[in-house]
Short mmCIF file of C-alpha atoms and ligand atoms in Angstrom, two decimals:
data_model
loop_
_atom_site.label_atom_id
_atom_site.label_comp_id
_atom_site.label_asym_id
_atom_site.label_seq_id
_atom_site.Cartn_x
_atom_site.Cartn_y
_atom_site.Cartn_z
CA UNK A 1 108.36 -73.90 56.51
CA UNK A 2 106.85 -72.85 59.82
CA UNK A 3 103.95 -75.28 60.32
CA UNK A 4 102.27 -73.25 63.05
CA UNK A 5 102.11 -70.11 60.94
CA UNK A 6 101.04 -72.15 57.92
CA UNK A 7 98.16 -73.67 59.92
CA UNK A 8 97.14 -70.19 61.06
CA UNK A 9 97.33 -68.94 57.47
CA UNK A 10 95.10 -71.76 56.19
CA UNK A 11 92.57 -71.14 58.97
CA UNK A 12 92.35 -67.46 58.07
CA UNK A 13 92.14 -68.35 54.38
CA UNK A 14 89.20 -70.69 55.08
CA UNK A 15 87.55 -67.87 57.02
CA UNK A 16 87.87 -65.48 54.06
CA UNK A 17 86.74 -68.16 51.63
CA UNK A 18 83.51 -68.32 53.64
CA UNK A 19 83.33 -64.53 53.99
CA UNK A 20 83.60 -63.89 50.24
CA UNK A 21 80.82 -66.37 49.52
CA UNK A 22 78.57 -64.68 52.08
CA UNK A 23 79.36 -61.27 50.56
CA UNK A 24 78.47 -62.64 47.12
CA UNK A 25 75.03 -63.54 48.47
CA UNK A 26 74.53 -60.27 50.37
CA UNK A 27 75.53 -57.74 47.69
CA UNK A 28 72.50 -58.30 45.42
CA UNK A 29 70.22 -57.21 48.30
CA UNK A 30 72.21 -53.99 48.73
CA UNK A 31 72.17 -53.37 44.97
CA UNK A 32 68.41 -53.80 44.92
CA UNK A 33 67.88 -51.46 47.87
CA UNK A 34 70.14 -48.68 46.49
CA UNK A 35 68.27 -45.81 44.83
CA UNK A 36 71.41 -44.06 43.58
CA UNK A 37 72.43 -45.40 40.19
CA UNK A 38 76.15 -44.71 40.71
CA UNK A 39 76.00 -46.67 43.96
CA UNK A 40 74.13 -49.52 42.26
CA UNK A 41 76.74 -49.61 39.47
CA UNK A 42 79.64 -49.51 41.94
CA UNK A 43 78.21 -52.37 43.98
CA UNK A 44 77.52 -54.38 40.84
CA UNK A 45 81.14 -53.95 39.77
CA UNK A 46 82.29 -55.09 43.19
CA UNK A 47 79.94 -58.09 43.08
CA UNK A 48 81.75 -59.26 39.92
CA UNK A 49 85.10 -58.68 41.64
CA UNK A 50 83.90 -60.56 44.71
CA UNK A 51 82.97 -63.57 42.58
CA UNK A 52 86.54 -63.31 41.28
CA UNK A 53 87.84 -63.26 44.86
CA UNK A 54 86.24 -66.65 45.51
CA UNK A 55 88.10 -68.03 42.46
CA UNK A 56 91.35 -66.30 43.42
CA UNK A 57 91.18 -67.77 46.93
CA UNK A 58 90.84 -71.22 45.34
CA UNK A 59 94.13 -70.53 43.52
CA UNK A 60 95.72 -69.57 46.83
CA UNK A 61 94.59 -72.86 48.41
CA UNK A 62 96.05 -74.66 45.40
CA UNK A 63 99.38 -72.85 45.73
CA UNK A 64 99.61 -74.36 49.24
CA UNK A 65 98.42 -77.82 48.06
CA UNK A 66 95.37 -77.38 50.29
CA UNK A 67 91.70 -78.15 49.65
CA UNK A 68 89.43 -75.09 49.45
CA UNK A 69 87.36 -75.42 52.62
CA UNK A 70 85.09 -72.72 54.03
CA UNK A 71 85.03 -72.09 57.80
CA UNK A 72 82.20 -69.87 58.98
CA UNK A 73 83.35 -66.27 59.37
CA UNK A 74 81.43 -65.04 62.40
CA UNK A 75 82.65 -61.48 61.89
CA UNK A 76 81.34 -61.01 58.35
CA UNK A 77 78.14 -62.85 59.30
CA UNK A 78 77.61 -60.21 62.00
CA UNK A 79 78.61 -57.25 59.82
CA UNK A 80 76.23 -58.41 57.08
CA UNK A 81 73.40 -58.95 59.59
CA UNK A 82 73.84 -55.41 60.92
CA UNK A 83 73.93 -54.11 57.36
CA UNK A 84 70.72 -55.90 56.58
CA UNK A 85 69.04 -54.32 59.61
CA UNK A 86 70.16 -50.75 58.92
CA UNK A 87 69.14 -51.04 55.27
CA UNK A 88 65.71 -52.42 56.15
CA UNK A 89 65.17 -49.62 58.67
CA UNK A 90 65.99 -46.92 56.13
CA UNK A 91 64.35 -48.44 53.10
CA UNK A 92 61.84 -45.64 52.68
CA UNK A 93 63.86 -42.58 53.58
CA UNK A 94 66.51 -40.28 52.18
CA UNK A 95 69.28 -41.96 54.20
CA UNK A 96 68.99 -45.26 52.33
CA UNK A 97 72.10 -44.77 50.18
CA UNK A 98 74.13 -43.47 53.14
CA UNK A 99 73.04 -46.56 55.11
CA UNK A 100 74.10 -48.91 52.30
CA UNK A 101 77.49 -47.20 51.95
CA UNK A 102 78.16 -47.52 55.68
CA UNK A 103 77.26 -51.22 55.62
CA UNK A 104 79.41 -51.86 52.55
CA UNK A 105 82.43 -49.97 53.94
CA UNK A 106 82.40 -52.07 57.12
CA UNK A 107 82.66 -55.15 54.92
CA UNK A 108 85.53 -53.63 52.91
CA UNK A 109 87.47 -52.66 56.01
CA UNK A 110 87.21 -56.16 57.43
CA UNK A 111 88.44 -57.56 54.13
CA UNK A 112 91.30 -55.05 53.90
CA UNK A 113 92.47 -55.95 57.42
CA UNK A 114 92.26 -59.68 56.70
CA UNK A 115 94.01 -59.59 53.32
CA UNK A 116 96.75 -57.30 54.62
CA UNK A 117 97.54 -59.97 57.20
CA UNK A 118 97.22 -62.88 54.77
CA UNK A 119 99.51 -61.15 52.29
CA UNK A 120 102.27 -60.64 54.83
CA UNK A 121 101.93 -64.21 56.15
CA UNK A 122 102.12 -65.62 52.61
CA UNK A 123 105.33 -63.63 52.16
CA UNK A 124 106.83 -64.88 55.42
CA UNK A 125 105.89 -68.45 54.42
CA UNK A 126 107.81 -67.93 51.18
CA UNK A 127 104.79 -68.38 48.89
CA UNK A 128 105.16 -65.47 46.49
CA UNK A 129 102.43 -66.72 44.16
CA UNK A 130 99.93 -66.60 47.03
CA UNK A 131 101.19 -63.20 48.17
CA UNK A 132 100.73 -61.83 44.64
CA UNK A 133 97.16 -63.17 44.26
CA UNK A 134 96.20 -61.87 47.71
CA UNK A 135 97.64 -58.50 46.81
CA UNK A 136 95.41 -58.35 43.72
CA UNK A 137 92.35 -59.00 45.91
CA UNK A 138 93.55 -56.44 48.47
CA UNK A 139 93.88 -53.74 45.79
CA UNK A 140 90.32 -54.38 44.56
CA UNK A 141 88.99 -54.12 48.13
CA UNK A 142 90.86 -50.84 48.64
CA UNK A 143 89.51 -49.45 45.35
CA UNK A 144 85.97 -50.46 46.30
CA UNK A 145 86.39 -48.67 49.64
CA UNK A 146 87.77 -45.57 47.91
CA UNK A 147 84.82 -45.43 45.48
CA UNK A 148 82.39 -45.76 48.40
CA UNK A 149 84.18 -42.92 50.17
CA UNK A 150 83.74 -40.65 47.16
CA UNK A 151 80.05 -41.51 46.86
CA UNK A 152 79.48 -41.03 50.57
CA UNK A 153 80.27 -37.32 50.43
CA UNK A 154 77.28 -36.70 48.20
CA UNK A 155 75.01 -39.35 49.69
CA UNK A 156 75.55 -38.27 53.29
CA UNK A 157 74.39 -34.77 52.30
CA UNK A 158 71.36 -36.28 50.61
CA UNK A 159 70.53 -38.13 53.83
CA UNK A 160 69.87 -34.75 55.45
CA UNK A 161 67.19 -33.88 52.93
CA UNK A 162 63.54 -34.51 53.48
CA UNK A 163 62.40 -36.34 50.38
CA UNK A 164 59.03 -37.86 49.61
CA UNK A 165 59.20 -41.63 49.12
CA UNK A 166 59.71 -42.69 45.54
CA UNK A 167 61.48 -39.49 44.50
CA UNK A 168 64.94 -40.70 45.39
CA UNK A 169 65.96 -41.69 41.90
CA UNK A 170 69.31 -40.20 41.09
FE1 LIG B 1 86.41 -59.43 48.51
FE1 LIG B 2 86.52 -63.76 59.79
ZN1 LIG B 3 85.01 -56.47 49.08
#
């Protein structure tokens, strides 16, 4: 086995192990801020999946006989901080759901990029079990992104409307 690539793989895995835990903590804030019930439901579903991703990553560590360690993911920390800011700024206006979708899709795209890489590295390292688990996570991230895309068409239109505060309950 190529030790250099394996070390790189484990580093990236530790990064995503940290990222998923941060996402688990951030999603409830987005769910609370959403005024669209379809968006709330979609994010709630993805929160459950994200909790599953933490567990699945632990299985990946195990498949490499490695301890599950978290290494701070600076990227997701930044993406979540920006998300927090944009959501706070739009809390009381008609763009709130559009703002949440944009923040959530940035998270998904980072995850999709990372898991695409991890999946191919696991394959190159000959660990098919890891590649399969990572692929399951990757598919859930892609589905989450697709659902957000569908919702965004409607919610971006809504963001153009002038709505009195408190009437955004759809
Ligand atoms: Fe995830
Ligand atoms: Fe990262
Ligand atoms: Zn995700």
